[in-house]
Short mmCIF file of C-alpha atoms in Angstrom, two decimals:
data_model
loop_
_atom_site.label_atom_id
_atom_site.label_comp_id
_atom_site.label_asym_id
_atom_site.label_seq_id
_atom_site.Cartn_x
_atom_site.Cartn_y
_atom_site.Cartn_z
CA UNK R 1 22.35 15.24 32.12
CA UNK R 2 19.22 14.66 30.24
CA UNK R 3 20.35 16.37 27.10
CA UNK R 4 23.64 14.68 26.99
CA UNK R 5 21.57 11.36 27.67
CA UNK R 6 19.22 12.36 24.67
CA UNK R 7 22.24 13.20 22.43
CA UNK R 8 23.87 10.02 23.02
CA UNK R 9 21.05 8.09 22.21
CA UNK R 10 19.94 9.76 18.97
CA UNK R 11 23.64 9.84 17.72
CA UNK R 12 23.90 6.11 18.18
CA UNK R 13 20.43 5.66 16.84
CA UNK R 14 21.66 7.25 13.61
CA UNK R 15 24.89 4.93 13.49
CA UNK R 16 22.63 2.00 13.70
CA UNK R 17 20.56 3.18 10.83
CA UNK R 18 23.74 4.09 8.82
CA UNK R 19 25.41 0.61 9.54
CA UNK R 20 22.63 -1.28 8.65
CA UNK R 21 21.96 0.90 5.20
CA UNK R 22 25.57 0.40 4.41
CA UNK R 23 25.29 -3.26 5.03
CA UNK R 24 21.80 -3.94 3.06
CA UNK R 25 22.13 -1.50 0.33
CA UNK R 26 23.47 -3.92 -2.41
CA UNK R 27 20.85 -6.57 -1.54
CA UNK R 28 18.01 -4.56 -2.95
CA UNK R 29 15.74 -5.89 -0.39
CA UNK R 30 13.43 -3.57 1.67
CA UNK R 31 13.99 -3.31 5.36
CA UNK R 32 11.80 -2.28 8.22
CA UNK R 33 13.76 0.91 8.23
CA UNK R 34 11.79 1.94 4.92
CA UNK R 35 8.40 1.48 6.45
CA UNK R 36 5.75 1.43 7.53
CA UNK R 37 4.90 0.17 4.43
CA UNK R 38 1.43 0.83 2.39
CA UNK R 39 -0.80 -2.42 2.71
CA UNK R 40 -0.28 -4.96 -0.25
CA UNK R 41 -2.57 -7.87 -1.12
CA UNK R 42 -1.56 -10.54 -3.50
CA UNK R 43 -4.75 -12.07 -4.77
CA UNK R 44 -5.48 -15.76 -4.21
CA UNK R 45 -5.27 -18.61 -7.12
CA UNK R 46 -7.82 -20.69 -6.61
CA UNK R 47 -5.94 -23.76 -7.75
CA UNK R 48 -3.88 -23.57 -4.87
CA UNK R 49 -6.96 -25.15 -2.88
CA UNK R 50 -5.55 -28.39 -4.25
CA UNK R 51 -3.69 -30.90 -2.52
CA UNK R 52 -5.62 -30.26 0.63
CA UNK R 53 -6.98 -33.86 1.29
CA UNK R 54 -5.35 -36.04 4.16
CA UNK R 55 -2.74 -38.33 2.97
CA UNK R 56 -4.01 -42.18 4.18
CA UNK R 57 -2.32 -43.84 7.10
CA UNK R 58 -0.73 -46.47 4.84
CA UNK R 59 1.03 -43.71 2.62
CA UNK R 60 4.75 -44.45 2.59
CA UNK R 61 5.57 -41.48 4.92
CA UNK R 62 3.40 -42.18 7.51
CA UNK R 63 3.57 -46.34 7.69
CA UNK R 64 5.74 -47.67 10.51
CA UNK R 65 9.16 -48.93 9.05
CA UNK R 66 10.56 -50.59 12.23
CA UNK R 67 9.72 -53.66 13.95
CA UNK R 68 9.52 -54.65 17.75
CA UNK R 69 11.15 -52.07 20.21
CA UNK R 70 13.16 -50.38 17.40
CA UNK R 71 12.90 -46.65 17.96
CA UNK R 72 10.98 -44.54 15.38
CA UNK R 73 9.66 -41.07 15.50
CA UNK R 74 12.92 -39.76 16.80
CA UNK R 75 12.77 -35.97 17.38
CA UNK R 76 15.19 -33.41 18.89
CA UNK R 77 14.53 -30.32 21.02
CA UNK R 78 16.93 -27.59 22.57
CA UNK R 79 17.38 -28.29 26.55
CA UNK R 80 20.05 -25.63 26.98
CA UNK R 81 22.55 -24.09 25.23
CA UNK R 82 24.79 -27.25 25.98
CA UNK R 83 22.09 -29.74 25.99
CA UNK R 84 19.56 -31.55 23.96
CA UNK R 85 16.45 -33.14 24.15
CA UNK R 86 16.35 -36.50 22.50
CA UNK R 87 12.94 -38.24 22.08
CA UNK R 88 11.62 -41.23 20.22
CA UNK R 89 8.67 -44.04 20.22
CA UNK R 90 9.06 -47.91 20.54
CA UNK R 91 6.27 -50.88 20.89
CA UNK R 92 2.93 -50.90 19.16
CA UNK R 93 0.18 -48.33 19.89
CA UNK R 94 -3.32 -49.89 20.14
CA UNK R 95 -6.51 -48.57 19.13
CA UNK R 96 -10.05 -50.20 19.98
CA UNK R 97 -12.93 -50.59 22.46
CA UNK R 98 -10.58 -52.51 24.93
CA UNK R 99 -6.57 -51.36 25.27
CA UNK R 100 -4.10 -52.47 27.35
CA UNK R 101 -1.38 -49.69 28.18
CA UNK R 102 2.12 -51.20 27.55
CA UNK R 103 4.92 -50.88 30.51
CA UNK R 104 7.04 -48.02 30.08
CA UNK R 105 9.88 -49.77 32.32
CA UNK R 106 10.07 -52.53 29.99
CA UNK R 107 12.25 -50.82 27.36
CA UNK R 108 15.19 -48.72 28.64
CA UNK R 109 15.96 -45.31 27.40
CA UNK R 110 19.47 -44.81 26.21
CA UNK R 111 21.22 -42.35 23.61
CA UNK R 112 24.93 -42.96 22.54
CA UNK R 113 26.60 -39.85 21.19
CA UNK R 114 30.28 -38.91 20.13
CA UNK R 115 31.84 -36.47 17.50
CA UNK R 116 32.93 -39.47 15.15
CA UNK R 117 30.52 -41.35 13.25
CA UNK R 118 30.38 -45.02 15.06
CA UNK R 119 32.24 -43.75 17.93
CA UNK R 120 29.91 -43.09 20.78
CA UNK R 121 32.04 -41.75 23.80
CA UNK R 122 29.31 -40.41 26.22
CA UNK R 123 26.12 -42.06 26.99
CA UNK R 124 22.69 -40.86 28.48
CA UNK R 125 19.71 -42.11 30.07
CA UNK R 126 16.33 -41.00 30.56
CA UNK R 127 12.64 -41.58 31.49
CA UNK R 128 9.44 -43.21 29.38
CA UNK R 129 5.95 -42.87 29.32
CA UNK R 130 2.80 -43.72 27.51
CA UNK R 131 -0.46 -42.04 27.51
CA UNK R 132 -4.32 -43.01 26.68
CA UNK R 133 -7.01 -41.27 24.92
CA UNK R 134 -10.49 -42.75 26.29
CA UNK R 135 -13.76 -42.39 24.91
CA UNK R 136 -16.44 -44.57 26.94
CA UNK R 137 -18.98 -43.64 24.26
CA UNK R 138 -20.56 -46.19 21.44
CA UNK R 139 -18.83 -45.88 18.06
CA UNK R 140 -15.36 -44.04 19.51
CA UNK R 141 -12.30 -46.05 19.88
CA UNK R 142 -9.59 -45.72 22.61
CA UNK R 143 -6.19 -45.31 22.21
CA UNK R 144 -3.10 -46.15 24.07
CA UNK R 145 0.45 -45.31 22.83
CA UNK R 146 3.59 -46.82 22.27
CA UNK R 147 6.31 -46.08 24.96
CA UNK R 148 7.38 -42.45 24.55
CA UNK R 149 11.24 -42.11 25.51
CA UNK R 150 12.72 -38.78 26.67
CA UNK R 151 16.53 -38.27 27.30
CA UNK R 152 18.61 -35.25 28.03
CA UNK R 153 22.40 -35.36 26.93
CA UNK R 154 24.28 -32.66 28.39
CA UNK R 155 27.59 -31.49 28.16
CA UNK R 156 27.74 -30.80 24.34
CA UNK R 157 29.96 -28.25 23.03
CA UNK R 158 28.64 -25.23 20.68
CA UNK R 159 28.53 -25.65 17.04
CA UNK R 160 29.90 -28.90 16.93
CA UNK R 161 28.54 -31.96 14.92
CA UNK R 162 27.39 -34.93 17.12
CA UNK R 163 26.42 -38.34 15.86
CA UNK R 164 23.74 -40.64 17.90
CA UNK R 165 21.95 -43.61 18.23
CA UNK R 166 18.94 -44.28 20.88
CA UNK R 167 17.13 -47.18 21.85
CA UNK R 168 17.81 -49.91 24.33
CA UNK R 169 21.02 -51.79 24.55
CA UNK R 170 19.95 -54.70 26.36
CA UNK R 171 17.61 -56.47 23.95
CA UNK R 172 19.53 -55.03 21.84
CA UNK R 173 17.51 -52.43 20.09
CA UNK R 174 19.35 -49.40 18.60
CA UNK R 175 18.24 -47.20 16.05
CA UNK R 176 20.23 -46.19 12.88
CA UNK R 177 22.94 -43.70 13.30
CA UNK R 178 21.72 -39.73 13.43
CA UNK R 179 23.43 -36.55 13.32
CA UNK R 180 22.83 -33.01 14.50
CA UNK R 181 25.02 -29.96 14.92
CA UNK R 182 24.47 -27.75 18.22
CA UNK R 183 23.97 -24.23 17.92
CA UNK R 184 26.21 -21.38 18.99
CA UNK R 185 26.24 -20.27 22.56
CA UNK R 186 24.35 -17.04 23.79
CA UNK R 187 26.41 -14.13 22.61
CA UNK R 188 25.80 -10.93 20.37
CA UNK R 189 28.03 -12.19 17.31
CA UNK R 190 26.99 -15.93 17.08
CA UNK R 191 23.44 -16.94 15.61
CA UNK R 192 21.92 -20.11 13.90
CA UNK R 193 22.43 -20.28 10.55
CA UNK R 194 18.37 -20.77 9.69
CA UNK R 195 15.55 -21.26 11.53
CA UNK R 196 12.55 -22.45 9.71
CA UNK R 197 9.20 -21.35 11.38
CA UNK R 198 6.16 -23.58 10.61
CA UNK R 199 2.06 -23.36 11.63
CA UNK R 200 -1.04 -25.44 10.97
CA UNK R 201 0.99 -28.38 9.28
CA UNK R 202 -1.35 -31.48 9.29
CA UNK R 203 -0.67 -34.27 7.00
CA UNK R 204 -1.58 -33.83 3.30
CA UNK R 205 -0.14 -33.35 0.06
CA UNK R 206 0.38 -29.68 0.75
CA UNK R 207 2.36 -30.54 4.00
CA UNK R 208 4.44 -32.75 2.42
CA UNK R 209 5.67 -29.94 -0.04
CA UNK R 210 6.19 -27.78 2.64
CA UNK R 211 8.50 -30.13 4.66
CA UNK R 212 10.22 -30.91 1.35
CA UNK R 213 10.90 -27.46 0.93
CA UNK R 214 12.22 -26.86 4.64
CA UNK R 215 14.21 -29.65 4.49
CA UNK R 216 15.82 -28.23 1.21
CA UNK R 217 16.46 -25.26 3.24
CA UNK R 218 18.61 -27.31 5.87
CA UNK R 219 17.56 -25.38 8.84
CA UNK R 220 19.46 -25.23 12.37
CA UNK R 221 16.29 -25.10 14.12
CA UNK R 222 12.13 -25.36 13.64
CA UNK R 223 9.87 -23.68 15.44
CA UNK R 224 6.51 -25.12 14.88
CA UNK R 225 3.87 -22.79 16.08
CA UNK R 226 0.65 -24.89 16.81
CA UNK R 227 -1.82 -27.15 15.20
CA UNK R 228 0.82 -29.89 14.68
CA UNK R 229 -1.19 -33.09 13.37
CA UNK R 230 -4.95 -32.20 13.20
CA UNK R 231 -5.65 -35.57 14.74
CA UNK R 232 -8.70 -34.54 15.56
CA UNK R 233 -10.00 -33.68 11.99
CA UNK R 234 -9.52 -37.10 10.82
CA UNK R 235 -12.67 -39.55 11.51
CA UNK R 236 -11.95 -43.28 11.98
CA UNK R 237 -14.59 -44.35 9.89
CA UNK R 238 -13.39 -42.26 6.49
CA UNK R 239 -10.33 -40.54 6.83
CA UNK R 240 -11.20 -37.13 5.30
CA UNK R 241 -13.04 -35.55 8.20
CA UNK R 242 -16.65 -35.38 9.40
CA UNK R 243 -18.95 -32.89 8.22
CA UNK R 244 -21.22 -33.43 10.68
CA UNK R 245 -19.76 -35.41 13.59
CA UNK R 246 -22.79 -35.06 16.03
CA UNK R 247 -24.82 -36.45 13.00
CA UNK R 248 -22.25 -39.41 12.59
CA UNK R 249 -22.26 -40.00 16.63
CA UNK R 250 -25.19 -38.86 18.24
CA UNK R 251 -24.36 -40.16 21.45
CA UNK R 252 -20.86 -38.93 21.86
CA UNK R 253 -20.48 -35.73 23.75
CA UNK R 254 -16.68 -35.59 22.75
CA UNK R 255 -15.36 -35.40 19.32
CA UNK R 256 -13.02 -38.38 18.78
CA UNK R 257 -9.62 -37.63 17.90
CA UNK R 258 -7.71 -40.31 16.06
CA UNK R 259 -4.50 -40.43 17.73
CA UNK R 260 -2.52 -42.63 15.17
CA UNK R 261 -2.19 -39.69 13.10
CA UNK R 262 0.11 -38.46 15.93
CA UNK R 263 2.30 -41.59 15.19
CA UNK R 264 2.00 -40.96 11.40
CA UNK R 265 3.02 -37.36 12.04
CA UNK R 266 5.99 -38.74 13.85
CA UNK R 267 7.19 -40.65 11.14
CA UNK R 268 6.54 -37.98 8.52
CA UNK R 269 8.37 -35.50 10.37
CA UNK R 270 11.36 -37.80 11.63
CA UNK R 271 13.47 -37.05 8.33
CA UNK R 272 13.71 -33.58 9.59
CA UNK R 273 13.53 -33.21 13.11
CA UNK R 274 15.84 -36.21 14.02
CA UNK R 275 18.73 -33.58 12.84
CA UNK R 276 17.22 -30.49 13.54
CA UNK R 277 15.83 -29.51 16.93
CA UNK R 278 12.15 -28.58 17.00
CA UNK R 279 10.61 -26.47 19.38
CA UNK R 280 6.97 -26.70 19.57
CA UNK R 281 3.92 -24.87 21.24
CA UNK R 282 0.31 -25.74 21.46
CA UNK R 283 -2.56 -24.96 19.27
CA UNK R 284 -6.26 -25.21 19.66
CA UNK R 285 -5.90 -28.90 17.50
CA UNK R 286 -4.06 -30.24 20.43
CA UNK R 287 -6.28 -29.61 23.14
CA UNK R 288 -8.13 -33.03 22.03
CA UNK R 289 -10.42 -33.67 24.94
CA UNK R 290 -11.48 -36.97 26.49
CA UNK R 291 -13.09 -38.05 29.46
CA UNK R 292 -12.71 -36.39 33.16
CA UNK R 293 -11.70 -33.08 31.50
CA UNK R 294 -8.47 -34.53 30.42
CA UNK R 295 -7.08 -32.34 27.46
CA UNK R 296 -3.61 -32.04 25.74
CA UNK R 297 -2.33 -35.53 26.32
CA UNK R 298 -0.61 -36.39 23.42
CA UNK R 299 1.02 -32.89 22.89
CA UNK R 300 1.97 -33.11 26.59
CA UNK R 301 3.65 -36.60 26.44
CA UNK R 302 5.10 -36.89 22.92
CA UNK R 303 7.41 -33.55 22.77
CA UNK R 304 10.28 -32.45 25.24
CA UNK R 305 10.24 -28.74 25.90
CA UNK R 306 12.78 -26.72 28.14
CA UNK R 307 10.04 -25.96 30.75
CA UNK R 308 11.93 -26.90 33.52
CA UNK R 309 15.06 -25.47 32.62
CA UNK R 310 13.00 -21.89 32.06
CA UNK R 311 11.67 -22.01 35.29
CA UNK R 312 8.17 -22.24 33.72
CA UNK R 313 7.59 -25.84 34.76
CA UNK R 314 4.68 -26.10 32.34
CA UNK R 315 4.94 -27.43 28.63
CA UNK R 316 2.14 -24.66 27.66
CA UNK R 317 5.06 -21.69 27.82
CA UNK R 318 8.45 -21.91 28.17
CA UNK R 319 11.58 -19.67 26.88
CA UNK R 320 15.40 -20.70 25.38
CA UNK R 321 18.09 -18.95 23.81
CA UNK R 322 19.80 -19.93 20.50
CA UNK R 323 22.98 -18.10 20.09
CA UNK R 324 22.01 -14.14 20.39
CA UNK R 325 18.31 -15.07 20.52
CA UNK R 326 16.15 -15.23 23.32
CA UNK R 327 13.00 -17.17 22.56
CA UNK R 328 9.50 -17.02 24.41
CA UNK R 329 6.94 -19.56 23.72
CA UNK R 330 3.68 -18.76 25.07
CA UNK R 331 0.39 -20.56 25.72
CA UNK R 332 -2.76 -19.15 24.44
CA UNK R 333 -4.97 -22.13 25.78
CA UNK R 334 -4.03 -21.76 29.43
CA UNK R 335 -4.66 -19.02 32.05
CA UNK R 336 -2.68 -15.72 30.09
CA UNK R 337 -4.23 -13.15 32.34
CA UNK R 338 -1.96 -10.43 34.16
CA UNK R 339 -3.03 -12.33 37.63
CA UNK R 340 -2.16 -15.56 36.40
CA UNK R 341 1.29 -18.02 36.31
CA UNK R 342 2.12 -17.57 32.97
CA UNK R 343 1.95 -13.65 32.99
CA UNK R 344 4.12 -13.83 36.36
CA UNK R 345 6.77 -16.42 34.95
CA UNK R 346 6.82 -14.18 31.37
CA UNK R 347 7.50 -10.98 33.22
CA UNK R 348 10.12 -12.50 35.40
CA UNK R 349 11.37 -14.23 32.30
CA UNK R 350 11.95 -10.91 30.15
CA UNK R 351 13.16 -8.90 33.12
CA UNK R 352 16.24 -11.31 33.05
CA UNK R 353 16.97 -11.47 29.56
CA UNK R 354 20.34 -9.80 28.82
CA UNK R 355 20.35 -7.89 25.66
CA UNK R 356 23.83 -7.67 25.70
CA UNK R 357 24.39 -11.22 25.30
CA UNK R 358 21.18 -12.19 23.56
CA UNK R 359 20.09 -8.86 21.73
CA UNK R 360 16.92 -10.48 19.79
CA UNK R 361 14.05 -11.34 21.57
CA UNK R 362 11.83 -13.23 19.33
CA UNK R 363 8.22 -14.29 20.76
CA UNK R 364 5.77 -17.36 19.33
CA UNK R 365 2.16 -18.40 20.19
CA UNK R 366 -0.64 -20.11 18.05
CA UNK R 367 -3.04 -17.41 17.53
CA UNK R 368 -2.36 -14.08 16.26
CA UNK R 369 -3.42 -10.89 17.97
CA UNK R 370 -3.00 -8.83 14.48
CA UNK R 371 -4.77 -10.45 11.65
CA UNK R 372 -7.04 -8.89 8.89
CA UNK R 373 -8.69 -11.92 7.64
CA UNK R 374 -12.26 -13.04 8.48
CA UNK R 375 -11.36 -16.00 10.09
CA UNK R 376 -10.34 -15.93 13.64
CA UNK R 377 -10.51 -12.15 13.42
CA UNK R 378 -10.09 -10.52 17.05
CA UNK R 379 -10.55 -13.99 18.32
CA UNK R 380 -7.70 -13.43 20.99
CA UNK R 381 -8.34 -9.68 21.75
CA UNK R 382 -8.31 -10.64 25.36
CA UNK R 383 -4.75 -12.07 25.34
CA UNK R 384 -3.78 -9.02 23.39
CA UNK R 385 -5.01 -6.57 26.00
CA UNK R 386 -3.75 -8.69 29.09
CA UNK R 387 -0.05 -9.45 27.39
CA UNK R 388 0.70 -6.95 24.56
CA UNK R 389 2.20 -3.98 27.09
CA UNK R 390 4.74 -6.14 28.81
CA UNK R 391 6.22 -7.60 25.35
CA UNK R 392 6.37 -4.14 24.31
CA UNK R 393 7.87 -2.52 27.55
CA UNK R 394 10.55 -5.21 27.06
CA UNK R 395 11.25 -4.49 23.34
CA UNK R 396 10.38 -7.82 21.94
CA UNK R 397 11.27 -7.66 18.29
CA UNK R 398 9.33 -10.43 16.29
CA UNK R 399 6.30 -12.19 16.95
CA UNK R 400 5.44 -15.45 15.01
CA UNK R 401 1.92 -16.78 15.04
CA UNK R 402 -0.20 -19.32 13.15
CA UNK R 403 -4.08 -20.39 13.32
CA UNK R 404 -5.11 -18.29 10.19
CA UNK R 405 -4.06 -20.35 7.16
CA UNK R 406 -2.68 -17.87 5.49
CA UNK R 407 0.39 -15.51 5.26
CA UNK R 408 0.16 -11.89 6.78
CA UNK R 409 3.39 -9.88 7.81
CA UNK R 410 2.37 -6.45 9.76
CA UNK R 411 4.08 -3.43 10.12
CA UNK R 412 5.47 -2.42 13.40
CA UNK R 413 2.47 -1.86 15.89
CA UNK R 414 1.52 -1.51 19.04
CA UNK R 415 -2.27 -1.30 20.15
CA UNK R 416 -3.27 -0.87 16.87
CA UNK R 417 -1.35 1.96 16.19
CA UNK R 418 1.67 2.12 13.89
CA UNK R 419 4.73 2.45 16.09
CA UNK R 420 8.43 2.42 15.38
CA UNK R 421 8.97 0.50 18.29
CA UNK R 422 6.61 -2.05 17.79
CA UNK R 423 7.08 -5.72 17.18
CA UNK R 424 6.96 -7.28 13.89
CA UNK R 425 3.98 -9.63 13.91
CA UNK R 426 4.07 -12.47 11.64
CA UNK R 427 1.34 -14.96 10.68
CA UNK R 428 2.36 -18.26 9.22
CA UNK R 429 -0.42 -20.55 9.60
CA UNK R 430 0.07 -21.91 6.15
CA UNK R 431 2.04 -25.10 6.57
CA UNK R 432 -1.05 -27.25 4.51
CA UNK R 433 -3.56 -29.07 6.65
CA UNK R 434 -6.58 -30.29 5.80
CA UNK R 435 -8.70 -26.96 6.47
CA UNK R 436 -7.38 -25.37 3.46
CA UNK R 437 -6.02 -21.61 3.03
CA UNK R 438 -7.92 -18.86 4.26
CA UNK R 439 -9.21 -16.36 1.36
CA UNK R 440 -11.92 -14.10 2.80
CA UNK R 441 -10.57 -10.31 4.43
CA UNK R 442 -12.52 -8.68 6.89
CA UNK R 443 -12.21 -5.45 5.25
CA UNK R 444 -13.81 -6.79 2.36
CA UNK R 445 -17.72 -6.00 1.28
CA UNK R 446 -19.64 -8.62 3.18
CA UNK R 447 -16.68 -10.23 4.76
CA UNK R 448 -16.60 -8.59 8.25
CA UNK R 449 -17.57 -11.01 10.92
CA UNK R 450 -20.17 -10.05 13.77
CA UNK R 451 -19.32 -9.49 17.22
CA UNK R 452 -20.79 -12.95 18.00
CA UNK R 453 -18.38 -14.69 15.66
CA UNK R 454 -14.78 -16.13 16.34
CA UNK R 455 -15.34 -17.29 20.08
CA UNK R 456 -11.90 -18.77 21.35
CA UNK R 457 -12.07 -21.98 22.56
CA UNK R 458 -10.05 -20.62 25.65
CA UNK R 459 -10.47 -17.72 27.66
CA UNK R 460 -13.31 -14.96 27.07
CA UNK R 461 -14.26 -12.99 23.97
CA UNK R 462 -13.14 -9.09 24.22
CA UNK R 463 -14.21 -7.78 20.65
CA UNK R 464 -13.56 -4.12 20.50
CA UNK R 465 -14.55 -1.15 17.92
CA UNK R 466 -11.76 0.68 17.08
CA UNK R 467 -11.30 4.07 19.19
CA UNK R 468 -9.33 6.03 17.05
CA UNK R 469 -7.38 5.88 13.48
CA UNK R 470 -8.73 5.26 10.04
CA UNK R 471 -11.35 2.69 11.66
CA UNK R 472 -12.50 4.76 14.43
CA UNK R 473 -16.04 3.46 15.43
CA UNK R 474 -15.78 0.33 13.27
CA UNK R 475 -15.84 -3.24 14.25
CA UNK R 476 -13.84 -3.94 10.64
CA UNK R 477 -11.71 -1.71 8.47
CA UNK R 478 -13.31 -1.08 5.13
CA UNK R 479 -9.52 -1.40 3.80
CA UNK R 480 -6.80 -3.20 4.61
CA UNK R 481 -5.67 -1.95 7.97
CA UNK R 482 -2.68 0.26 7.80
CA UNK R 483 -0.56 -2.07 10.22
CA UNK R 484 -0.98 -4.88 7.57
CA UNK R 485 2.17 -4.63 5.33
CA UNK R 486 1.71 -7.61 3.22
CA UNK R 487 -0.80 -10.73 2.93
CA UNK R 488 -1.35 -13.74 0.62
CA UNK R 489 -3.61 -16.67 0.69
CA UNK R 490 -1.23 -19.36 -0.20
CA UNK R 491 0.82 -22.43 1.81
CA UNK R 492 4.46 -22.20 2.76
CA UNK R 493 6.85 -21.72 5.18
CA UNK R 494 9.16 -19.07 6.69
CA UNK R 495 13.07 -18.90 7.26
CA UNK R 496 14.67 -16.41 9.86
CA UNK R 497 18.20 -15.80 9.20
CA UNK R 498 19.90 -13.09 11.84
CA UNK R 499 22.89 -11.40 10.25
CA UNK R 500 23.92 -9.58 13.38
CA UNK R 501 22.57 -7.82 16.66
CA UNK R 502 20.69 -5.20 14.64
CA UNK R 503 19.83 -6.82 11.31
CA UNK R 504 17.74 -10.29 10.15
CA UNK R 505 16.51 -11.33 6.86
CA UNK R 506 12.93 -12.58 7.05
CA UNK R 507 11.84 -14.83 3.76
CA UNK R 508 8.44 -16.42 3.47
CA UNK R 509 8.52 -19.45 0.77
CA UNK R 510 5.37 -20.29 -0.91
CA UNK R 511 4.75 -23.85 -2.00
CA UNK R 512 3.97 -23.31 -5.47
CA UNK R 513 6.85 -21.67 -6.39
CA UNK R 514 9.90 -23.50 -7.88
CA UNK R 515 11.88 -23.92 -4.82
CA UNK R 516 15.48 -22.05 -5.29
CA UNK R 517 17.08 -19.17 -3.33
CA UNK R 518 15.72 -16.46 -5.81
CA UNK R 519 12.09 -17.67 -5.65
CA UNK R 520 10.01 -16.48 -2.52
CA UNK R 521 6.43 -14.87 -1.76
CA UNK R 522 7.88 -12.05 0.74
CA UNK R 523 11.15 -10.93 1.81
CA UNK R 524 12.52 -8.28 4.38
CA UNK R 525 15.10 -7.14 6.71
CA UNK R 526 14.02 -6.67 10.36
CA UNK R 527 16.56 -3.94 11.68
CA UNK R 528 16.27 -3.68 15.48
CA UNK R 529 16.81 0.09 16.93
CA UNK R 530 17.41 -0.65 20.52
CA UNK R 531 18.69 2.71 21.33
CA UNK R 532 15.81 4.75 20.38
CA UNK R 533 13.44 2.37 21.24
CA UNK R 534 14.89 1.83 24.94
CA UNK R 535 13.82 5.52 25.42
CA UNK R 536 10.60 5.44 23.72
CA UNK R 537 9.39 2.27 25.21
CA UNK R 538 10.23 3.72 28.96
CA UNK R 539 8.91 7.13 27.81
CA UNK R 540 5.30 5.20 26.83
CA UNK R 541 5.03 2.92 30.00
CA UNK R 542 6.29 5.45 32.48
#
């Protein structure tokens, strides 16, 4: 029986390879079947560090263009294969030493929607909230938000265009008409057209270029892998960040985060995310501590995610389906230990994935586990040690992260060892923020951090020296690691296009390139080998 099983697995494996090679032969684009690849570094052009200053609050893309209680900052998020979250903001946010919160019940939350422009056959109602960011210290300004509305609209048909308005019809104060298209139902033969992956975006001229390019790509959905606004980098008395915050405000034990940047970011993003759902996960710049130890208040209040729908009951981690892809969004700034709630939820969620229905399994979180840049090197080694084996066991195909402000794509890897069944890890922390691109590699002379550097803002430090392989006994490699296939210090974004149940095209677009189909910084077909890797994985973990 064992010999028969092995024969079936081996032959199915080669059929998969032959089918994929036949499909891709005419494209002249490399595939992961060609790997592992010899590491490549495309050298940094210093001119690309320009454009990293923050846009001012009076910039046309950040200014408020509606009055009174009319909706603004409209955004979408996937709730389930047949439902969508619609979110927006009404009323005036306040900033100053004394702020008076608005009454969320004073404005209704309605969405009118239908399949024809101007004909809204269905209506949905939802909830509203406000939040405050408080700093009772001299020189720091308190903030209270406008009214944030979240409405879940249900009963949507797959792959169907819907027209909608949102607001309060009793005032009346309804938005202009917007339109979105629902994604396919879970199934092995239906996928979103294009999925945009963006990390560490901010609000700079580079951010504008990134979003202009994403809009030109017309994505079906967006994965935003943390560090959205960089509001905590924006000083109220200057607008370009404080090089020494404690010098400017010596009596303030908390660094102020300038919350109007969140409102500006919502307006900046609305042309994209009012028509394409954006799925977010928190980064370190979303922590935003205030009095009483409160953190993440803006992140938790402003954007809806399918936490309850996926059984996590936490906006810090959740999952959802988009056609034949199951996405797992993990939180690096809440407990990720194997004894905690997130790990328990993740194990249950992965166990319930039906790979016959959703063949692709994609994970995302903010800080990368595999990173050859000096910045954030081995920063979240503790999280990797806790969770990597579980993701490997359930055959996660691709992992997206940000945090490091550069681009890097890995060879398939598990536990720092090349492995044909490991995920393809990709870092896209290059959205365009004020902190500029990272340029130093840990393997270059003089750039290896000390073990006391890169301490995470959450969790412990678990820095290690490598116990085997080319870097045995060392903290840093002395050349580009073999698991790092390609890296470049440029701003940009990525597009994932799933072709079928075993093949997906990954393209990284650089901001400095003339934007067209044949211009890109990196491109590869990711090919799944499910039959081979089921056997390999079970063998490793047994």
